[in-house]
Amino acid sequence: MRIALFATCINEAMFPQAPAATVRLLERLGHEVVFPESQACCGQMHVNTGYFREAVPVIRNHVRAFEPVLDGEWDAVVGPSGSCVGSVRHQQAMVARREGEDRLARDAELVASRTYELSELLVDVLGTTDVGAWFPHSVTYHPTCHSLRMIKVGDKPLRLLRAVAGIDLVELPEAQACCGFGGTFSLKNSETSAAMVHEKVRNVVSTGAEVLVAGDYSCLMNMAGSLSRQGTGVHAAHLAEVLASTREAPWSPTVLPGDRSRATAVPAAVPGPAAPAARAEEAGPAAPAGPAAAPSSVLRGTTAEVGR
Amino acid sequence: MTTFLGMPRVAPQPATAPQDPLRWGPDFPTAAHETLGNGQMRTNLRHATRTIRDKRLRMVSELPDWEELREAGSAIKHWTMSHLPELLVQLEENVTARGGVVHWARDAAEANRIVADLVRATGESEVVKVKSMATQETGLNEHLAAEGITATETDLAELIVQLAGDMPSHVLVPAIHRNRDEIRAIFTERMGDAPADLTSEPRALAMAARAHLRAKFLTARVAISGANLAVAETGTVSVFESEGNGRMCLTLPDTLITVMGIEKVVPAFQDLEVFTQLLPRSSTGERMNPYTTMWTGVTPGDGPQAFHLVLLDNGRTKALADEVGRQALHCIRCSACMNVCPVYEHTGGHAYGSVYPGPIGAILTPQLTGMGTRGATDPHDPTASLPFASSLCGACYEACPVKIDIPTALVHLRNRAVESQQRRLLPTGWEAGMRAASAVMSSGSRFAVAARAAGLGRIVARHDRIARLPYPGSLWTGVRDLPAPPAQSFRTWWKEHQADGATRPAGAPSPGSTAGNEA
Amino acid sequence: MDAREAILARVRDALGRSQTEPAPPVPRGYRAHSDVVPGSGEAVDLLVDRLVDYRANVHRCREAELADTLGDLLGDVGSVVVPPGLPPEWVGAATAGGARTLLDTADEPLPNAALDTAGAVLTAARVAIAETGTIVLDGEPDQGRRAITLVPDRHVCVLHARQVVATVPEAVAVLGQHPHRPMTWVAGPSATSDIELIRVEGVHGPRTLDVVIVT
């Protein structure tokens, strides 16, 4: 198949390893990947923050960039993000219509109908669950809210992960709870967001897994940022990175490697109020808890171990 | 305030009684700062929401046709809203034909005045009350008190809230923010006739409430209730409850006054078969709530011989005028959305500053108060912060028995809040940022430049992470690290990858040659 | 303009702005029936399971055993409230053990205080829903005023198997024949979950619910 890559703006700017892994994975499976260079962003940030009018040019750019899929230029569009694919599918047309752009709305719907999240493309379109990956690490999987409830990928990511050689998949307690990212929610309601991610990290750490895997780097950025700040030593990886990893070209961690020197104890069940981030203009960052707290036994994955 | 030496001291939550039950306290982030600091409350909430969530899931999974019931519930509500004038008139006709009296109230003040006048006409100065969101919303108890009428809440949780001087924090279990030890303290300090040896066992506490209220029930002449629904075609009004306090109030007094939002009407008696299945399983996680009472006007020889139904607008028609937001009126007050909401679980109900907390409150409250409908929203209006009090995780939509698409409504109301802000003269920092971002993110080439520039962020990174940023970045780095931007952008990698044809499948045409170019 | 006209005008105005197309018809794809046949042994078994789950006491007997069952249940309660239309043989059975009957009628209702001190109340019911463990009373003479099944601390309710339907829609169809009757749906004794969402049975309604099912 000839597949157009919708890299997503956050991946492009911050986490190129996810779209790169998507490219390597699909090419390994014998498909051709195309990167339409006029793409930028799907508009989700503007929409979710309430800036519909400002979202329209962003949506238009996205639709025009991927429109060739309708003429058979490509067979499908793939995005390694449940959230961005969700926005393409459930927000673009709605917002365009609200702003009086009916033609754009219709085009957006058509492009959306050919746009797939990575696990959807692999399982539903390409009909595969075993992609021949090798990932000799213990992994826990967080189903991101938009992949779970907006585009409803179901257990497809887990089916893909279960078929990976060498993987030790550990169930994440309260897996379906939101990590607290929510886009600008993490800034506008930073303390609530912090409380939510604290809880998520507690559950991640309780699994003892070396690597936290999800299908969205936005949520992973939130969880990995907290895992790192708390010195848990748990790494984060996108589903695409796990599936792209092979014996010949194994995965190595790239995001916020754990750091034993900053290790703190496992966070308490109900944390106190978050660091006073909302009023942090003057304050420095929350100081990492002192080294008095010994590295706990759950801090298994050091950089050296994971990166082999 | 008097100090009772040796007694546990109960502090009301929130600390001061509100003027407006729909709009009290500061904006959500500020209020959440307070509630997030209340460790006891958060422990209570965590325990309670988990308990109810599991029960709900078990009960819902028992019904093979749950999704069909949700579809029907949603459609009945949509149909109802679309035919509201006819249905309200039909309801009025049928209640009146059966001996009831229907009153109409444009706002809270009018509803409170009607009720106070009706109570005064009976010559009574004490009334018993069934838990009712509508009268919470109008602040009826405070109004009656000012008129010299004592209203006693008879639902256990409402009694706890009333005795503590609290505001409710949940629409189903208003005292969810209190645990058993706190409730024991409240009863011991405030109930007057609490047993001296009262323990904090839930059963002992419930029995103390039973004994306290029994005499009141048996002698009450006037009761005030809300309504879960009313059937237009028959005039039948219904209250769903568990404790029997509802039956006591709806059955024993001579006069019953029911205050009901206009959106609670349903068209047909048959519709009861949908809501009697959806509501109990969604709210308390039971196959059926212990007691449901249905009455039509007045039945000679059985129950109150005077029945008044007060139909309340109080902002509902403002919500109805919004094409997207009006689905908030479909709510049947089951509270499933707050029980599954991760934001509610951490902040509790008081952070929402309204008698309607949680996800449904975040879309209902700002509409009832008319956020953004008249000129620019007052930037200090706390209800304008409510649509932003969500991570848009979608758990509420999934749980809602009448399929209210709360995430979409939240985003829609965010847009309404933003547009009303934009009517102000000076753009906010957010707005300037969003305009700039729109320009960058609507062009691949401009975005590529920006993404490369972001790589400069590596300068402030140490050990591949950024742990400290100035405001507003500090909102992130206060509690989390930020990864250093990548050394190589995706587009650079892609160009190198394209040049390295060996990684491509054999025989495949060169990728990228047909990729859309920047117009 | 009075409040009524004002509100109706507001509603019409609001709909004029928000109603973009007619509301679709209501899809009723949910179950109107189940595989469980009303009145069948299976229906009764399901009802019993649900009632017991909510801490009701359930007693099954044949028609011929009803008198003995009622006698056993009410032998030591002291006094039994009865509605005017209860079958005389039930009243006889209930009082066989020495309990005093307290007849309650619309014309001569018992005072609340008398209901409060009564040992029990004995009634029939209109319909029972197996799936949800619910019994519905609709105020007919064999069930009486709503107050009599509320104030006494114990409610003994006699059901015939033929009155047991499986699903809620089946029961609503029965009740819809007389929608104006005052109805009380009862699912187990009264309960509260207001303290830490822990269920406590027996608050203001009867703390004991005995259901006698005649098969």
PDB file of C-alpha atoms in Angstrom, chain B residues 47-49 51-52 55 59 62-65 68-69 71-72 75-76 78-79 81-85 88-89 92 94 98 104-107 110 154-158 160 172-176 178-181 183 200-203 205-207 209-210 213-214 217-219 233-236 242-245 247-248 250-252 262 268-274 276-277 281 284-296 299-304 311-315 317 320-323 326 339, chain C residues 1-34 46 49-51 53-54 104-107 109 111-117 129-140 144-155 167-209:
ATOM      1  CA  HIS B  47     -13.144   5.664  48.254  1.00  0.00           C
ATOM      2  CA  ALA B  48     -16.720   6.628  47.446  1.00  0.00           C
ATOM      3  CA  THR B  49     -16.372   7.172  43.723  1.00  0.00           C
ATOM      4  CA  THR B  51     -17.225   2.013  45.200  1.00  0.00           C
ATOM      5  CA  ILE B  52     -20.064   3.424  43.148  1.00  0.00           C
ATOM      6  CA  LYS B  55     -21.337  -1.131  41.337  1.00  0.00           C
ATOM      7  CA  MET B  59     -25.390  -3.422  37.133  1.00  0.00           C
ATOM      8  CA  GLU B  62     -26.327  -7.169  33.522  1.00  0.00           C
ATOM      9  CA  LEU B  63     -28.635  -5.686  30.878  1.00  0.00           C
ATOM     10  CA  PRO B  64     -28.092  -6.948  27.324  1.00  0.00           C
ATOM     11  CA  ASP B  65     -29.989  -3.952  25.926  1.00  0.00           C
ATOM     12  CA  GLU B  68     -30.699   0.458  23.257  1.00  0.00           C
ATOM     13  CA  LEU B  69     -32.073   1.879  26.497  1.00  0.00           C
ATOM     14  CA  GLU B  71     -30.567   5.398  22.712  1.00  0.00           C
ATOM     15  CA  ALA B  72     -34.216   5.502  23.710  1.00  0.00           C
ATOM     16  CA  ALA B  75     -34.218  10.248  21.913  1.00  0.00           C
ATOM     17  CA  ILE B  76     -37.090  10.716  24.375  1.00  0.00           C
ATOM     18  CA  HIS B  78     -34.538  15.153  22.480  1.00  0.00           C
ATOM     19  CA  TRP B  79     -38.154  14.735  21.434  1.00  0.00           C
ATOM     20  CA  MET B  81     -37.160  19.379  24.325  1.00  0.00           C
ATOM     21  CA  SER B  82     -38.368  19.757  20.757  1.00  0.00           C
ATOM     22  CA  HIS B  83     -42.012  19.709  21.889  1.00  0.00           C
ATOM     23  CA  LEU B  84     -41.646  21.378  25.252  1.00  0.00           C
ATOM     24  CA  PRO B  85     -44.412  23.994  24.967  1.00  0.00           C
ATOM     25  CA  LEU B  88     -45.880  21.526  29.489  1.00  0.00           C
ATOM     26  CA  VAL B  89     -49.397  22.633  28.643  1.00  0.00           C
ATOM     27  CA  GLU B  92     -50.663  21.284  33.351  1.00  0.00           C
ATOM     28  CA  ASN B  94     -53.707  16.664  33.352  1.00  0.00           C
ATOM     29  CA  ARG B  98     -56.828  15.423  38.756  1.00  0.00           C
ATOM     30  CA  TRP B 104     -45.111  28.735  36.872  1.00  0.00           C
ATOM     31  CA  ALA B 105     -41.899  30.360  38.069  1.00  0.00           C
ATOM     32  CA  ARG B 106     -39.632  32.354  35.788  1.00  0.00           C
ATOM     33  CA  ASP B 107     -36.721  32.359  38.189  1.00  0.00           C
ATOM     34  CA  GLU B 110     -40.435  33.686  41.910  1.00  0.00           C
ATOM     35  CA  THR B 154     -35.047  14.453  55.514  1.00  0.00           C
ATOM     36  CA  ASP B 155     -32.678  12.721  53.136  1.00  0.00           C
ATOM     37  CA  LEU B 156     -29.787  11.451  55.240  1.00  0.00           C
ATOM     38  CA  ALA B 157     -27.118  13.168  53.192  1.00  0.00           C
ATOM     39  CA  GLU B 158     -29.073  16.404  52.965  1.00  0.00           C
ATOM     40  CA  ILE B 160     -25.853  15.921  57.198  1.00  0.00           C
ATOM     41  CA  LEU B 172     -26.901  12.084  44.435  1.00  0.00           C
ATOM     42  CA  VAL B 173     -24.905  11.832  47.661  1.00  0.00           C
ATOM     43  CA  PRO B 174     -24.504  15.465  48.692  1.00  0.00           C
ATOM     44  CA  ALA B 175     -22.387  14.587  51.738  1.00  0.00           C
ATOM     45  CA  ILE B 176     -19.904  12.463  49.804  1.00  0.00           C
ATOM     46  CA  ARG B 178     -17.750  13.700  54.596  1.00  0.00           C
ATOM     47  CA  ASN B 179     -16.713  10.362  56.025  1.00  0.00           C
ATOM     48  CA  ARG B 180     -18.345   8.438  58.852  1.00  0.00           C
ATOM     49  CA  ASP B 181     -16.237   9.994  61.598  1.00  0.00           C
ATOM     50  CA  ILE B 183     -20.756  12.572  60.207  1.00  0.00           C
ATOM     51  CA  SER B 200     -19.425   6.006  63.481  1.00  0.00           C
ATOM     52  CA  GLU B 201     -20.830   2.780  62.029  1.00  0.00           C
ATOM     53  CA  PRO B 202     -22.961   3.745  59.015  1.00  0.00           C
ATOM     54  CA  ARG B 203     -25.857   1.676  60.386  1.00  0.00           C
ATOM     55  CA  LEU B 205     -25.638   6.815  62.058  1.00  0.00           C
ATOM     56  CA  ALA B 206     -28.580   5.950  59.804  1.00  0.00           C
ATOM     57  CA  MET B 207     -30.606   4.738  62.794  1.00  0.00           C
ATOM     58  CA  ALA B 209     -31.245   9.897  61.711  1.00  0.00           C
ATOM     59  CA  ARG B 210     -34.307   7.639  61.628  1.00  0.00           C
ATOM     60  CA  LEU B 213     -36.823  12.404  61.930  1.00  0.00           C
ATOM     61  CA  ARG B 214     -39.552   9.939  62.869  1.00  0.00           C
ATOM     62  CA  PHE B 217     -42.649  12.761  59.632  1.00  0.00           C
ATOM     63  CA  LEU B 218     -45.630  11.609  61.642  1.00  0.00           C
ATOM     64  CA  THR B 219     -46.736  15.136  62.497  1.00  0.00           C
ATOM     65  CA  GLU B 233     -50.072  12.487  28.895  1.00  0.00           C
ATOM     66  CA  THR B 234     -51.275  11.464  32.363  1.00  0.00           C
ATOM     67  CA  GLY B 235     -50.064  14.197  34.748  1.00  0.00           C
ATOM     68  CA  THR B 236     -48.197  11.584  36.779  1.00  0.00           C
ATOM     69  CA  SER B 242     -34.036   4.916  48.671  1.00  0.00           C
ATOM     70  CA  GLU B 243     -34.577   5.717  52.308  1.00  0.00           C
ATOM     71  CA  GLY B 244     -38.341   6.067  52.515  1.00  0.00           C
ATOM     72  CA  ASN B 245     -38.046   9.699  53.576  1.00  0.00           C
ATOM     73  CA  ARG B 247     -42.498   8.319  50.739  1.00  0.00           C
ATOM     74  CA  MET B 248     -42.964   9.873  54.184  1.00  0.00           C
ATOM     75  CA  LEU B 250     -45.062  12.452  49.630  1.00  0.00           C
ATOM     76  CA  THR B 251     -47.658  10.419  51.539  1.00  0.00           C
ATOM     77  CA  LEU B 252     -48.281  11.603  55.113  1.00  0.00           C
ATOM     78  CA  ILE B 262     -39.519  22.408  33.098  1.00  0.00           C
ATOM     79  CA  ALA B 268     -45.761   9.246  27.671  1.00  0.00           C
ATOM     80  CA  PHE B 269     -46.422   6.874  30.552  1.00  0.00           C
ATOM     81  CA  GLN B 270     -44.604   4.217  28.559  1.00  0.00           C
ATOM     82  CA  ASP B 271     -41.431   6.313  28.824  1.00  0.00           C
ATOM     83  CA  LEU B 272     -41.282   5.307  32.484  1.00  0.00           C
ATOM     84  CA  GLU B 273     -40.064   1.873  31.348  1.00  0.00           C
ATOM     85  CA  VAL B 274     -36.921   3.537  30.008  1.00  0.00           C
ATOM     86  CA  THR B 276     -36.894   3.360  35.641  1.00  0.00           C
ATOM     87  CA  GLN B 277     -34.213   1.179  34.080  1.00  0.00           C
ATOM     88  CA  ARG B 281     -28.457   1.499  37.602  1.00  0.00           C
ATOM     89  CA  THR B 284     -26.741   4.144  42.911  1.00  0.00           C
ATOM     90  CA  GLY B 285     -25.684   1.117  40.910  1.00  0.00           C
ATOM     91  CA  GLU B 286     -28.817  -0.816  41.843  1.00  0.00           C
ATOM     92  CA  ARG B 287     -31.205  -2.803  39.689  1.00  0.00           C
ATOM     93  CA  MET B 288     -33.945  -0.657  41.154  1.00  0.00           C
ATOM     94  CA  ASN B 289     -33.905   1.971  43.850  1.00  0.00           C
ATOM     95  CA  PRO B 290     -35.777   0.802  46.957  1.00  0.00           C
ATOM     96  CA  TYR B 291     -38.723   3.175  46.530  1.00  0.00           C
ATOM     97  CA  THR B 292     -40.325   4.959  43.612  1.00  0.00           C
ATOM     98  CA  THR B 293     -43.500   6.931  44.186  1.00  0.00           C
ATOM     99  CA  MET B 294     -45.825   7.971  41.365  1.00  0.00           C
ATOM    100  CA  TRP B 295     -48.862  10.127  41.916  1.00  0.00           C
ATOM    101  CA  THR B 296     -51.312  11.938  39.728  1.00  0.00           C
ATOM    102  CA  THR B 299     -56.198  10.730  45.171  1.00  0.00           C
ATOM    103  CA  PRO B 300     -59.178  11.008  47.530  1.00  0.00           C
ATOM    104  CA  GLY B 301     -58.451   9.171  50.752  1.00  0.00           C
ATOM    105  CA  ASP B 302     -54.809   8.487  49.943  1.00  0.00           C
ATOM    106  CA  GLY B 303     -51.941  10.903  50.453  1.00  0.00           C
ATOM    107  CA  PRO B 304     -51.900  14.709  50.450  1.00  0.00           C
ATOM    108  CA  LEU B 311     -42.747  24.539  37.070  1.00  0.00           C
ATOM    109  CA  LEU B 312     -39.383  26.287  37.164  1.00  0.00           C
ATOM    110  CA  ASP B 313     -37.481  27.962  34.332  1.00  0.00           C
ATOM    111  CA  ASN B 314     -34.563  29.719  36.089  1.00  0.00           C
ATOM    112  CA  GLY B 315     -32.265  29.744  33.068  1.00  0.00           C
ATOM    113  CA  THR B 317     -34.773  28.389  28.445  1.00  0.00           C
ATOM    114  CA  LEU B 320     -32.561  25.475  25.416  1.00  0.00           C
ATOM    115  CA  ALA B 321     -31.689  28.257  22.986  1.00  0.00           C
ATOM    116  CA  ASP B 322     -28.233  26.785  22.376  1.00  0.00           C
ATOM    117  CA  GLU B 323     -28.237  24.156  19.655  1.00  0.00           C
ATOM    118  CA  ARG B 326     -29.266  22.319  25.236  1.00  0.00           C
ATOM    119  CA  ASN B 339     -18.608   9.258  39.725  1.00  0.00           C
TER     120      ASN B 339
ATOM    121  CA  MET C   1     -47.561  38.806  30.751  1.00  0.00           C
ATOM    122  CA  ASP C   2     -47.920  36.268  33.544  1.00  0.00           C
ATOM    123  CA  ALA C   3     -45.228  33.738  34.345  1.00  0.00           C
ATOM    124  CA  ARG C   4     -46.931  30.969  32.419  1.00  0.00           C
ATOM    125  CA  GLU C   5     -47.142  32.932  29.189  1.00  0.00           C
ATOM    126  CA  ALA C   6     -43.653  34.331  29.718  1.00  0.00           C
ATOM    127  CA  ILE C   7     -42.091  30.905  30.140  1.00  0.00           C
ATOM    128  CA  LEU C   8     -43.948  29.385  27.207  1.00  0.00           C
ATOM    129  CA  ALA C   9     -42.877  32.337  25.064  1.00  0.00           C
ATOM    130  CA  ARG C  10     -39.265  31.883  26.148  1.00  0.00           C
ATOM    131  CA  VAL C  11     -39.436  28.172  25.327  1.00  0.00           C
ATOM    132  CA  ARG C  12     -40.823  28.869  21.854  1.00  0.00           C
ATOM    133  CA  ASP C  13     -38.234  31.555  21.252  1.00  0.00           C
ATOM    134  CA  ALA C  14     -35.424  29.233  22.383  1.00  0.00           C
ATOM    135  CA  LEU C  15     -36.645  26.437  20.116  1.00  0.00           C
ATOM    136  CA  GLY C  16     -36.834  28.880  17.239  1.00  0.00           C
ATOM    137  CA  ARG C  17     -33.114  29.424  17.645  1.00  0.00           C
ATOM    138  CA  SER C  18     -31.875  25.937  18.459  1.00  0.00           C
ATOM    139  CA  GLN C  19     -34.209  23.523  16.667  1.00  0.00           C
ATOM    140  CA  THR C  20     -32.543  22.937  13.307  1.00  0.00           C
ATOM    141  CA  GLU C  21     -34.544  19.902  12.307  1.00  0.00           C
ATOM    142  CA  PRO C  22     -37.426  17.851  13.713  1.00  0.00           C
ATOM    143  CA  ALA C  23     -36.563  15.416  16.477  1.00  0.00           C
ATOM    144  CA  PRO C  24     -36.277  11.863  15.165  1.00  0.00           C
ATOM    145  CA  PRO C  25     -38.773   9.261  16.389  1.00  0.00           C
ATOM    146  CA  VAL C  26     -37.821   7.378  19.544  1.00  0.00           C
ATOM    147  CA  PRO C  27     -36.115   4.060  18.773  1.00  0.00           C
ATOM    148  CA  ARG C  28     -37.475   1.411  21.119  1.00  0.00           C
ATOM    149  CA  GLY C  29     -35.029  -1.340  20.323  1.00  0.00           C
ATOM    150  CA  TYR C  30     -34.712  -2.330  23.960  1.00  0.00           C
ATOM    151  CA  ARG C  31     -36.357  -5.494  25.222  1.00  0.00           C
ATOM    152  CA  ALA C  32     -40.089  -5.367  25.759  1.00  0.00           C
ATOM    153  CA  HIS C  33     -39.941  -8.986  26.971  1.00  0.00           C
ATOM    154  CA  SER C  34     -37.249 -11.479  27.811  1.00  0.00           C
ATOM    155  CA  LEU C  46     -35.240 -14.758  39.296  1.00  0.00           C
ATOM    156  CA  ASP C  49     -32.808 -14.131  43.739  1.00  0.00           C
ATOM    157  CA  ARG C  50     -33.138 -10.370  43.349  1.00  0.00           C
ATOM    158  CA  LEU C  51     -35.287  -9.909  46.451  1.00  0.00           C
ATOM    159  CA  ASP C  53     -30.005  -9.847  47.188  1.00  0.00           C
ATOM    160  CA  TYR C  54     -31.671  -6.759  48.637  1.00  0.00           C
ATOM    161  CA  ASP C 104     -57.602   0.747  57.570  1.00  0.00           C
ATOM    162  CA  THR C 105     -60.083   2.286  55.144  1.00  0.00           C
ATOM    163  CA  ALA C 106     -60.238   5.537  53.211  1.00  0.00           C
ATOM    164  CA  ASP C 107     -63.242   6.613  55.241  1.00  0.00           C
ATOM    165  CA  PRO C 109     -58.004   5.808  58.199  1.00  0.00           C
ATOM    166  CA  PRO C 111     -53.940   7.656  62.651  1.00  0.00           C
ATOM    167  CA  ASN C 112     -50.225   7.748  61.938  1.00  0.00           C
ATOM    168  CA  ALA C 113     -49.463   7.008  65.574  1.00  0.00           C
ATOM    169  CA  ALA C 114     -51.454   3.775  65.377  1.00  0.00           C
ATOM    170  CA  LEU C 115     -49.631   2.755  62.201  1.00  0.00           C
ATOM    171  CA  ASP C 116     -46.339   3.541  63.903  1.00  0.00           C
ATOM    172  CA  THR C 117     -46.963   1.088  66.721  1.00  0.00           C
ATOM    173  CA  ILE C 129     -40.652  -7.418  38.218  1.00  0.00           C
ATOM    174  CA  ALA C 130     -38.279 -10.363  38.383  1.00  0.00           C
ATOM    175  CA  GLU C 131     -35.214  -8.767  36.778  1.00  0.00           C
ATOM    176  CA  THR C 132     -35.134  -5.881  39.200  1.00  0.00           C
ATOM    177  CA  GLY C 133     -36.601  -7.485  42.310  1.00  0.00           C
ATOM    178  CA  THR C 134     -39.383  -4.933  42.403  1.00  0.00           C
ATOM    179  CA  ILE C 135     -42.925  -5.150  43.721  1.00  0.00           C
ATOM    180  CA  VAL C 136     -45.424  -2.516  42.666  1.00  0.00           C
ATOM    181  CA  LEU C 137     -48.462  -1.514  44.709  1.00  0.00           C
ATOM    182  CA  ASP C 138     -51.160   0.606  43.083  1.00  0.00           C
ATOM    183  CA  GLY C 139     -53.474   1.433  45.959  1.00  0.00           C
ATOM    184  CA  GLU C 140     -56.340  -0.915  45.089  1.00  0.00           C
ATOM    185  CA  GLY C 144     -54.743   0.072  50.693  1.00  0.00           C
ATOM    186  CA  ARG C 145     -53.534   3.601  51.271  1.00  0.00           C
ATOM    187  CA  ARG C 146     -49.855   4.284  50.657  1.00  0.00           C
ATOM    188  CA  ALA C 147     -49.337   5.171  54.316  1.00  0.00           C
ATOM    189  CA  ILE C 148     -50.127   1.699  55.634  1.00  0.00           C
ATOM    190  CA  THR C 149     -47.214   0.058  53.832  1.00  0.00           C
ATOM    191  CA  LEU C 150     -44.895   2.857  54.901  1.00  0.00           C
ATOM    192  CA  VAL C 151     -45.225   3.564  58.600  1.00  0.00           C
ATOM    193  CA  PRO C 152     -45.357   0.067  60.165  1.00  0.00           C
ATOM    194  CA  ASP C 153     -41.896  -1.385  60.627  1.00  0.00           C
ATOM    195  CA  ARG C 154     -42.693  -4.623  58.837  1.00  0.00           C
ATOM    196  CA  HIS C 155     -44.440  -5.191  55.509  1.00  0.00           C
ATOM    197  CA  THR C 167     -38.972  -7.098  32.645  1.00  0.00           C
ATOM    198  CA  VAL C 168     -39.735  -3.495  33.497  1.00  0.00           C
ATOM    199  CA  PRO C 169     -41.610  -2.804  30.222  1.00  0.00           C
ATOM    200  CA  GLU C 170     -43.970  -5.702  30.935  1.00  0.00           C
ATOM    201  CA  ALA C 171     -44.786  -4.186  34.319  1.00  0.00           C
ATOM    202  CA  VAL C 172     -45.236  -0.685  32.917  1.00  0.00           C
ATOM    203  CA  ALA C 173     -47.712  -2.121  30.408  1.00  0.00           C
ATOM    204  CA  VAL C 174     -49.753  -3.542  33.306  1.00  0.00           C
ATOM    205  CA  LEU C 175     -49.578  -0.322  35.314  1.00  0.00           C
ATOM    206  CA  GLY C 176     -50.334   1.797  32.259  1.00  0.00           C
ATOM    207  CA  GLN C 177     -53.872   0.369  32.236  1.00  0.00           C
ATOM    208  CA  HIS C 178     -54.565   2.564  35.274  1.00  0.00           C
ATOM    209  CA  PRO C 179     -51.889   5.234  35.211  1.00  0.00           C
ATOM    210  CA  HIS C 180     -53.689   7.569  37.603  1.00  0.00           C
ATOM    211  CA  ARG C 181     -53.569   5.246  40.572  1.00  0.00           C
ATOM    212  CA  PRO C 182     -50.996   6.183  43.206  1.00  0.00           C
ATOM    213  CA  MET C 183     -48.099   3.780  42.804  1.00  0.00           C
ATOM    214  CA  THR C 184     -45.317   2.627  45.044  1.00  0.00           C
ATOM    215  CA  TRP C 185     -42.474   0.616  43.587  1.00  0.00           C
ATOM    216  CA  VAL C 186     -40.665  -1.322  46.291  1.00  0.00           C
ATOM    217  CA  ALA C 187     -37.287  -3.021  45.842  1.00  0.00           C
ATOM    218  CA  GLY C 188     -36.266  -4.468  49.152  1.00  0.00           C
ATOM    219  CA  PRO C 189     -36.508  -2.698  52.486  1.00  0.00           C
ATOM    220  CA  SER C 190     -35.610   0.972  52.583  1.00  0.00           C
ATOM    221  CA  ALA C 191     -31.901   1.667  52.332  1.00  0.00           C
ATOM    222  CA  THR C 192     -29.364   4.436  52.205  1.00  0.00           C
ATOM    223  CA  SER C 193     -25.942   4.720  50.638  1.00  0.00           C
ATOM    224  CA  ASP C 194     -25.330   8.232  51.860  1.00  0.00           C
ATOM    225  CA  ILE C 195     -22.468   7.415  54.190  1.00  0.00           C
ATOM    226  CA  GLU C 196     -19.371   6.508  52.206  1.00  0.00           C
ATOM    227  CA  LEU C 197     -21.692   4.911  49.627  1.00  0.00           C
ATOM    228  CA  ILE C 198     -22.088   1.908  51.892  1.00  0.00           C
ATOM    229  CA  ARG C 199     -25.563   0.435  51.729  1.00  0.00           C
ATOM    230  CA  VAL C 200     -27.458   0.334  55.012  1.00  0.00           C
ATOM    231  CA  GLU C 201     -30.867  -1.318  54.960  1.00  0.00           C
ATOM    232  CA  GLY C 202     -33.799  -0.063  56.922  1.00  0.00           C
ATOM    233  CA  VAL C 203     -34.035   3.677  57.265  1.00  0.00           C
ATOM    234  CA  HIS C 204     -37.470   5.305  57.237  1.00  0.00           C
ATOM    235  CA  GLY C 205     -39.608   2.759  55.475  1.00  0.00           C
ATOM    236  CA  PRO C 206     -40.375  -0.689  56.916  1.00  0.00           C
ATOM    237  CA  ARG C 207     -37.105  -2.200  58.048  1.00  0.00           C
ATOM    238  CA  THR C 208     -38.343  -5.688  57.294  1.00  0.00           C
ATOM    239  CA  LEU C 209     -39.940  -6.745  54.023  1.00  0.00           C
TER     240      LEU C 209
END
